[in-house]
Short mmCIF file of C-alpha atoms and ligand atoms in Angstrom, two decimals:
data_model
loop_
_atom_site.label_atom_id
_atom_site.label_comp_id
_atom_site.label_asym_id
_atom_site.label_seq_id
_atom_site.Cartn_x
_atom_site.Cartn_y
_atom_site.Cartn_z
CA MET A 160 -116.55 12.40 44.78
CA LYS A 161 -119.15 15.12 44.43
CA LYS A 162 -122.76 14.04 44.87
CA HIS A 163 -125.23 14.92 42.15
CA ILE A 164 -128.11 17.09 43.22
CA THR A 165 -131.36 17.25 41.28
CA TRP A 166 -131.37 18.92 37.90
CA ILE A 167 -133.45 21.87 39.11
CA GLN A 168 -131.36 22.47 42.24
CA HIS A 169 -128.23 22.17 40.12
CA LYS A 170 -129.33 24.61 37.47
CA LEU A 171 -130.56 27.13 40.00
CA GLY A 172 -127.13 26.94 41.65
CA ILE A 173 -125.36 27.28 38.32
CA GLN A 174 -127.60 30.14 37.18
CA HIS A 175 -126.58 31.97 40.30
CA LYS A 176 -122.89 31.59 39.53
CA LEU A 177 -122.84 31.91 35.75
CA GLY A 178 -122.05 35.06 33.77
CA LEU A 179 -124.33 36.11 30.88
CA GLN A 180 -122.39 34.10 28.28
CA HIS A 181 -122.96 30.87 30.11
CA LYS A 182 -126.52 31.67 31.00
CA LEU A 183 -127.08 31.70 27.27
CA GLN A 184 -125.53 28.25 26.99
CA ILE A 185 -128.12 26.70 29.30
CA GLN A 186 -130.95 28.88 28.09
CA PRO A 187 -133.04 26.14 26.44
CA LYS A 188 -133.24 24.21 29.68
CA ALA A 189 -133.82 27.39 31.66
CA TRP A 190 -136.75 28.07 29.33
CA ILE A 191 -138.15 24.62 30.02
CA LEU A 192 -137.93 25.38 33.71
CA ILE A 193 -139.65 28.76 33.33
CA LEU A 194 -142.42 27.23 31.21
CA PHE A 195 -142.76 24.43 33.71
CA VAL A 196 -143.18 26.91 36.62
CA MET A 197 -145.61 29.11 34.63
CA ALA A 198 -147.65 26.09 33.63
CA ALA A 199 -147.78 25.03 37.28
CA LEU A 200 -148.88 28.55 38.36
CA PHE A 201 -151.62 28.87 35.77
CA GLY A 202 -152.36 25.17 35.82
CA GLY A 203 -156.15 25.33 36.40
CA CYS A 204 -156.86 27.29 33.21
CA GLY A 205 -158.34 24.72 30.85
CA ARG A 206 -156.98 21.82 28.78
CA ASP A 207 -153.31 22.68 29.43
CA SER A 208 -153.63 21.22 32.91
CA ASP A 209 -153.43 17.69 31.42
CA HIS A 210 -150.23 18.67 29.66
CA THR A 211 -148.81 20.11 32.90
CA GLU A 212 -149.56 16.91 34.74
CA ALA A 213 -147.82 14.94 32.01
CA GLN A 214 -144.77 17.23 32.34
CA ALA A 215 -144.75 16.80 36.11
CA GLU A 216 -144.67 13.04 35.60
CA ASN A 217 -141.82 13.33 33.04
CA PRO A 218 -139.49 16.10 34.22
CA PRO A 219 -136.51 16.86 31.96
CA GLU A 220 -133.58 14.46 32.31
CA PRO A 221 -130.77 15.71 34.55
CA SER A 222 -127.89 17.20 32.58
CA VAL A 223 -124.24 16.57 33.41
CA VAL A 224 -122.29 19.81 33.08
CA VAL A 225 -118.84 19.42 31.51
CA GLY A 226 -116.29 22.22 31.17
CA PHE A 227 -113.85 21.47 28.35
CA SER A 228 -110.63 23.45 28.01
CA GLN A 229 -109.14 22.80 24.57
CA LEU A 230 -105.62 24.08 24.01
CA GLY A 231 -106.17 25.67 20.61
CA ALA A 232 -106.63 24.98 16.91
CA GLU A 233 -103.12 24.48 15.57
CA SER A 234 -103.76 21.44 13.35
CA ASP A 235 -106.34 19.27 11.60
CA TRP A 236 -105.81 16.75 14.37
CA ARG A 237 -106.85 19.38 16.91
CA SER A 238 -109.97 20.35 14.93
CA ALA A 239 -110.99 16.69 14.69
CA ASN A 240 -110.43 16.33 18.43
CA THR A 241 -112.58 19.39 19.21
CA ASP A 242 -115.34 18.16 16.88
CA SER A 243 -115.32 14.77 18.56
CA MET A 244 -115.88 16.42 21.95
CA LEU A 245 -118.59 18.79 20.65
CA GLN A 246 -120.43 15.94 18.94
CA THR A 247 -120.32 13.75 22.02
CA PHE A 248 -121.26 16.16 24.80
CA THR A 249 -124.59 17.29 23.36
CA ARG A 250 -127.88 18.13 25.06
CA GLU A 251 -129.43 15.09 23.38
CA ASN A 252 -126.83 12.90 25.07
CA GLY A 253 -127.63 14.47 28.46
CA TYR A 254 -124.81 17.01 28.73
CA THR A 255 -124.33 20.73 29.00
CA LEU A 256 -120.91 21.47 27.51
CA ILE A 257 -119.06 24.67 28.32
CA TYR A 258 -116.29 24.85 25.73
CA GLU A 259 -113.27 27.16 26.01
CA ASN A 260 -110.53 27.50 23.37
CA GLY A 261 -107.17 28.31 24.97
CA GLN A 262 -105.74 29.76 21.72
CA GLN A 263 -102.38 28.09 22.32
CA GLN A 264 -101.94 29.88 25.67
CA GLN A 265 -101.66 27.98 28.91
CA SER A 266 -102.67 31.11 30.86
CA LYS A 267 -106.02 31.14 29.01
CA GLN A 268 -106.52 27.46 29.83
CA ILE A 269 -105.86 28.13 33.51
CA THR A 270 -108.38 31.00 33.45
CA ALA A 271 -110.93 28.69 31.80
CA ILE A 272 -110.46 26.05 34.51
CA ARG A 273 -110.94 28.69 37.21
CA LYS A 274 -114.18 29.74 35.50
CA PHE A 275 -115.37 26.12 35.42
CA ILE A 276 -114.68 25.88 39.15
CA GLN A 277 -116.72 29.05 39.81
CA GLN A 278 -119.50 27.62 37.69
CA ASP A 279 -119.41 24.43 39.76
CA VAL A 280 -119.39 22.15 36.72
CA ASP A 281 -119.67 18.41 37.31
CA TYR A 282 -116.50 17.52 35.38
CA ILE A 283 -113.53 19.40 33.98
CA VAL A 284 -111.91 18.00 30.83
CA LEU A 285 -108.49 19.45 30.09
CA ALA A 286 -106.49 19.05 26.86
CA PRO A 287 -103.26 20.66 28.10
CA GLU A 288 -100.97 22.63 25.82
CA LYS A 289 -97.85 21.40 27.61
CA GLU A 290 -97.03 19.17 30.55
CA THR A 291 -95.81 21.56 33.24
CA GLY A 292 -97.45 24.37 35.21
CA TRP A 293 -100.82 22.86 36.15
CA GLU A 294 -100.39 21.94 39.80
CA SER A 295 -101.97 25.03 41.42
CA VAL A 296 -105.09 25.10 39.29
CA LEU A 297 -105.58 21.33 39.55
CA GLU A 298 -105.34 21.67 43.30
CA GLU A 299 -108.07 24.33 43.16
CA ALA A 300 -110.27 21.89 41.22
CA ARG A 301 -109.57 19.14 43.70
CA ASN A 302 -110.45 21.45 46.62
CA ALA A 303 -113.73 22.17 44.84
CA GLU A 304 -114.27 18.39 44.51
CA ILE A 305 -114.56 18.55 40.74
CA PRO A 306 -113.10 15.51 38.95
CA VAL A 307 -110.61 16.44 36.23
CA ILE A 308 -110.14 14.23 33.17
CA ILE A 309 -106.99 14.92 31.16
CA VAL A 310 -107.22 14.20 27.45
CA ASP A 311 -104.57 13.81 24.70
CA ARG A 312 -101.34 15.26 26.17
CA ARG A 313 -100.47 14.71 29.80
CA VAL A 314 -99.70 16.89 32.81
CA ALA A 315 -96.51 16.43 34.77
CA ALA A 316 -97.72 16.44 38.37
CA ALA A 317 -95.82 14.73 41.17
CA ASP A 318 -99.16 14.17 42.92
CA LYS A 319 -101.10 11.93 40.52
CA ASN A 320 -104.25 12.48 42.57
CA LEU A 321 -104.48 16.01 41.19
CA TYR A 322 -106.44 14.54 38.30
CA THR A 323 -108.88 11.66 38.10
CA CYS A 324 -107.69 9.95 34.92
CA TRP A 325 -106.18 10.47 31.48
CA VAL A 326 -106.92 9.19 27.98
CA GLY A 327 -104.68 9.63 24.94
CA SER A 328 -101.87 8.28 22.80
CA ASP A 329 -98.57 6.62 23.64
CA PHE A 330 -96.51 9.25 21.85
CA GLU A 331 -93.17 7.59 22.48
CA LEU A 332 -94.51 4.35 21.03
CA GLU A 333 -95.57 6.33 17.94
CA GLY A 334 -91.97 7.56 17.65
CA LYS A 335 -90.58 4.06 18.17
CA LYS A 336 -92.86 2.70 15.45
CA MET A 337 -91.69 5.33 13.02
CA CYS A 338 -88.05 4.62 13.79
CA ALA A 339 -88.57 0.84 13.48
CA TRP A 340 -90.08 1.48 10.05
CA LEU A 341 -87.20 3.78 9.04
CA GLY A 342 -84.58 1.28 10.24
CA SER A 343 -86.25 -1.58 8.35
CA PHE A 344 -86.61 0.57 5.23
CA ALA A 345 -82.90 1.52 5.28
CA GLU A 346 -81.89 -2.10 5.79
CA ALA A 347 -84.15 -3.33 2.98
CA HIS A 348 -82.60 -0.75 0.60
CA GLY A 349 -78.98 -1.29 1.66
CA ILE A 350 -78.66 2.22 3.13
CA ALA A 351 -75.96 2.36 5.83
CA PRO A 352 -77.09 3.86 9.17
CA GLU A 353 -74.62 6.76 8.94
CA GLU A 354 -76.05 7.66 5.53
CA LEU A 355 -79.37 8.67 7.10
CA HIS A 356 -78.99 12.44 7.56
CA ILE A 357 -82.04 13.36 9.57
CA VAL A 358 -83.66 16.58 10.79
CA ASN A 359 -86.46 16.50 13.34
CA ILE A 360 -89.12 19.19 12.95
CA GLN A 361 -90.67 19.02 16.38
CA GLY A 362 -94.08 19.94 17.70
CA THR A 363 -94.77 22.43 20.47
CA ILE A 364 -91.89 22.15 22.90
CA GLY A 365 -92.92 20.69 26.24
CA SER A 366 -96.05 18.98 24.92
CA THR A 367 -96.27 15.23 25.48
CA ALA A 368 -96.60 14.60 21.73
CA GLN A 369 -93.30 16.42 21.14
CA ILE A 370 -91.51 14.89 24.11
CA GLY A 371 -92.47 11.30 23.21
CA ARG A 372 -91.85 11.53 19.47
CA THR A 373 -88.56 13.40 19.95
CA ARG A 374 -87.39 10.83 22.48
CA GLY A 375 -88.33 7.98 20.14
CA LEU A 376 -86.09 9.39 17.41
CA ALA A 377 -83.22 10.53 19.64
CA ASN A 378 -82.93 7.06 21.20
CA ALA A 379 -83.16 5.25 17.85
CA ALA A 380 -80.58 7.56 16.27
CA ARG A 381 -78.16 6.92 19.12
CA GLU A 382 -78.74 3.14 19.11
CA ASN A 383 -78.53 2.76 15.31
CA GLY A 384 -75.79 5.29 14.53
CA TRP A 385 -78.04 7.54 12.40
CA ASP A 386 -76.90 11.11 11.72
CA LEU A 387 -79.50 13.23 13.58
CA MET A 388 -78.36 16.67 12.46
CA GLU A 389 -80.85 19.02 14.10
CA GLU A 390 -84.01 19.19 16.22
CA ILE A 391 -86.06 22.36 15.79
CA SER A 392 -89.67 23.19 16.59
CA GLY A 393 -92.27 23.91 13.92
CA ASP A 394 -94.97 24.28 16.61
CA PHE A 395 -97.29 21.74 14.91
CA THR A 396 -98.35 24.29 12.25
CA GLU A 397 -98.06 24.18 8.47
CA THR A 398 -96.65 27.72 8.26
CA ARG A 399 -93.86 27.08 10.76
CA GLY A 400 -93.15 23.72 9.12
CA ARG A 401 -92.55 25.49 5.79
CA GLU A 402 -90.38 28.23 7.33
CA VAL A 403 -88.23 25.87 9.34
CA MET A 404 -87.74 23.49 6.41
CA SER A 405 -86.62 26.32 4.09
CA MET A 406 -84.01 27.28 6.63
CA LEU A 407 -82.84 23.66 7.06
CA LEU A 408 -82.56 23.15 3.30
CA ASP A 409 -80.28 26.19 3.11
CA LYS A 410 -78.21 24.91 5.99
CA TYR A 411 -77.72 21.21 5.12
CA ASP A 412 -76.83 19.98 1.62
CA ASN A 413 -76.87 16.33 2.69
CA LEU A 414 -80.26 16.33 4.47
CA ASN A 415 -82.18 13.27 3.25
CA VAL A 416 -84.79 12.41 5.94
CA VAL A 417 -87.31 14.78 7.57
CA TYR A 418 -88.95 13.39 10.70
CA CYS A 419 -91.90 15.67 11.00
CA GLU A 420 -93.85 15.51 14.26
CA ASN A 421 -97.25 16.07 12.61
CA ASP A 422 -98.95 16.07 9.21
CA ASN A 423 -99.65 19.80 9.07
CA MET A 424 -95.96 20.58 9.39
CA ALA A 425 -95.27 17.88 6.75
CA LEU A 426 -97.51 19.77 4.29
CA GLY A 427 -95.41 22.90 4.87
CA VAL A 428 -92.21 20.85 4.54
CA LEU A 429 -93.33 19.46 1.16
CA ASP A 430 -93.97 23.01 -0.10
CA ALA A 431 -90.50 24.07 1.01
CA ILE A 432 -88.89 21.05 -0.69
CA GLU A 433 -90.67 21.87 -3.93
CA GLU A 434 -89.80 25.57 -3.70
CA ALA A 435 -86.14 24.59 -3.30
CA GLY A 436 -86.35 22.58 -6.55
CA ARG A 437 -85.95 19.25 -4.73
CA THR A 438 -88.18 16.16 -4.79
CA ALA A 439 -89.86 14.47 -1.86
CA GLY A 440 -89.90 10.66 -1.88
CA SER A 441 -88.31 7.50 -0.56
CA ASP A 442 -85.53 7.20 -3.18
CA ILE A 443 -82.92 8.92 -1.06
CA ALA A 444 -80.06 7.11 -2.84
CA ASN A 445 -81.02 9.17 -5.90
CA GLY A 446 -81.41 12.53 -4.20
CA GLU A 447 -85.01 12.45 -2.98
CA ILE A 448 -85.82 13.75 0.48
CA MET A 449 -87.83 11.33 2.59
CA VAL A 450 -90.61 12.88 4.70
CA VAL A 451 -92.20 10.87 7.51
CA SER A 452 -94.95 12.18 9.71
CA PHE A 453 -97.56 11.64 12.47
CA ASP A 454 -101.38 11.85 12.75
CA GLY A 455 -103.07 10.42 9.63
CA VAL A 456 -106.13 12.67 10.08
CA ASN A 457 -105.64 15.16 7.27
CA GLU A 458 -106.99 13.72 3.99
CA GLU A 459 -104.43 15.66 1.92
CA ALA A 460 -101.61 14.07 3.94
CA ARG A 461 -103.13 10.61 3.48
CA GLU A 462 -103.35 11.22 -0.27
CA LEU A 463 -99.70 12.36 -0.30
CA ALA A 464 -98.80 9.16 1.56
CA ARG A 465 -100.63 7.11 -1.11
CA ALA A 466 -98.61 8.99 -3.73
CA GLY A 467 -95.34 8.27 -1.88
CA LYS A 468 -94.57 11.93 -1.14
CA ILE A 469 -94.92 11.21 2.57
CA SER A 470 -93.17 7.87 3.04
CA CYS A 471 -94.74 6.82 6.34
CA ILE A 472 -97.36 8.14 8.80
CA ALA A 473 -97.68 6.94 12.40
CA GLU A 474 -101.30 7.33 13.39
CA CYS A 475 -102.37 9.59 16.25
CA ASN A 476 -106.09 9.13 16.87
CA PRO A 477 -108.01 12.30 17.86
CA LEU A 478 -111.50 10.86 18.44
CA HIS A 479 -111.49 11.15 22.19
CA GLY A 480 -115.06 12.41 22.76
CA PRO A 481 -116.63 8.93 23.22
CA ARG A 482 -113.63 7.81 25.27
CA VAL A 483 -113.98 10.71 27.69
CA GLU A 484 -117.72 10.08 27.87
CA ALA A 485 -117.12 6.42 28.77
CA LEU A 486 -114.89 7.58 31.64
CA ILE A 487 -117.57 10.01 32.84
CA ARG A 488 -120.18 7.26 32.73
CA GLN A 489 -117.97 5.08 34.90
CA LEU A 490 -117.56 7.92 37.38
CA GLU A 491 -121.30 8.60 37.35
CA ALA A 492 -121.86 4.95 38.16
CA GLY A 493 -119.52 5.27 41.15
CA GLU A 494 -116.80 3.17 39.49
CA GLU A 495 -113.13 3.96 39.48
CA PRO A 496 -111.77 4.12 35.92
CA GLU A 497 -108.23 3.13 34.98
CA LYS A 498 -105.88 6.02 35.72
CA HIS A 499 -104.15 5.98 32.32
CA ASN A 500 -106.01 4.88 29.19
CA TYR A 501 -104.06 4.37 25.98
CA VAL A 502 -105.51 4.37 22.48
CA ASP A 503 -104.52 1.72 19.92
CA GLU A 504 -102.96 3.24 16.81
CA LYS A 505 -101.72 2.09 13.42
CA ILE A 506 -98.86 2.90 11.07
CA PHE A 507 -99.31 3.59 7.35
CA SER A 508 -96.99 3.40 4.35
CA ALA A 509 -97.35 2.75 0.63
CA GLU A 510 -93.79 1.36 0.50
CA GLU A 511 -93.77 -2.36 -0.29
CA ALA A 512 -90.39 -3.11 1.33
CA VAL A 513 -91.62 -2.97 4.94
CA ARG A 514 -94.97 -4.62 5.72
CA GLU A 515 -94.50 -5.13 9.45
CA ILE A 516 -92.36 -3.86 12.30
CA GLU A 517 -91.56 -5.20 15.74
CA ILE A 518 -91.18 -3.24 18.96
CA ASP A 519 -90.45 -4.85 22.32
CA GLY A 520 -91.67 -8.23 21.06
CA VAL A 521 -94.93 -6.85 19.60
CA THR A 522 -95.50 -7.00 15.85
CA TYR A 523 -97.38 -4.14 14.14
CA LYS A 524 -98.70 -4.55 10.61
CA VAL A 525 -97.87 -1.61 8.31
CA GLU A 526 -101.19 -0.61 6.70
CA LYS A 527 -101.77 0.97 3.31
CA PRO A 528 -102.57 4.69 3.75
O1 LIG B 766 -101.15 16.17 20.95
C1 LIG B 766 -101.45 15.63 19.70
C2 LIG B 766 -100.76 16.43 18.65
O2 LIG B 766 -101.24 17.75 18.72
C3 LIG B 766 -101.01 16.04 17.21
O3 LIG B 766 -100.10 15.13 16.70
C4 LIG B 766 -100.81 17.33 16.54
O4 LIG B 766 -101.20 17.37 15.19
C5 LIG B 766 -101.59 18.19 17.43
O5 LIG B 766 -101.60 19.48 17.21
#
């Protein structure tokens, strides 16, 4: 583990390595340093000397430098996740945050990580777009002795020591919860398994959220005899959700359940259903199309769940800033955090028929949205 040097040594080192953009990011502290040196140089000139002595006794707190590579801004979940990080890693809390938006491109995220390494940050936090393709750059970080914390989705690395720890959701459990709810709902309403004609509008292919949620449905469909007609990506965006759903409505007359791998795509799906002159809702025996979804962050989606237009939402919690900070604090204290840290999440539905579900012997209460 890298040793922390004093704040002044650290900043002088970083100033040397940083480009102009990042010099600007640490400018306030650099200014404190300049003022501090000037005050020391001209210290004898009058009443300010008292002030200088006071400053020398209370030098600025050391700042932990965190480089955060966010994958993009595809959804409300992602925006809430970015905000949580920005609000946690503030100067007031003792951090200098260098934030880079990968704009949905893994290559940009890899470039950002390389920049963080050049800048000799104290910690790298990576929210990876997809699971594969990170080994080389993580090895570079490890060679530079910079701890890497993975957040939200995971990286598929054979060598688990390429990163320090991970915090995020159990995406497959989210999928299992949704399927347990759907199975119980069908049973409660006397709908035969083979009468569930399902399409899965998936998230970004290769992302952990997509892999887990898709697996949850594929397994449940196979085990229960549901008719899973198609899996197609809507890339976690509202626009793609709408486009893909329009196409699916043209293709399948009997489609009656849309398993939508996030709320933003569900909003697009609801538009497409309305445009096609159909109705979204849980009454599939009478021609409605049931939409179920994941996240529970977007207020519009929560409202639509209260109104029964989205029948069920499995929560995916984006507020990882404080969780990542807790891991950094442990590392700063020389402790070894848990390698994998899961977040507890709920499931929401306005439907009265199913008020709890059970998965692997664990009971989950179904909350009102
Ligand atoms: O990785 C978490 C997923 O990514 C969220 O469910 C989705 O909305 C986001 O874009």
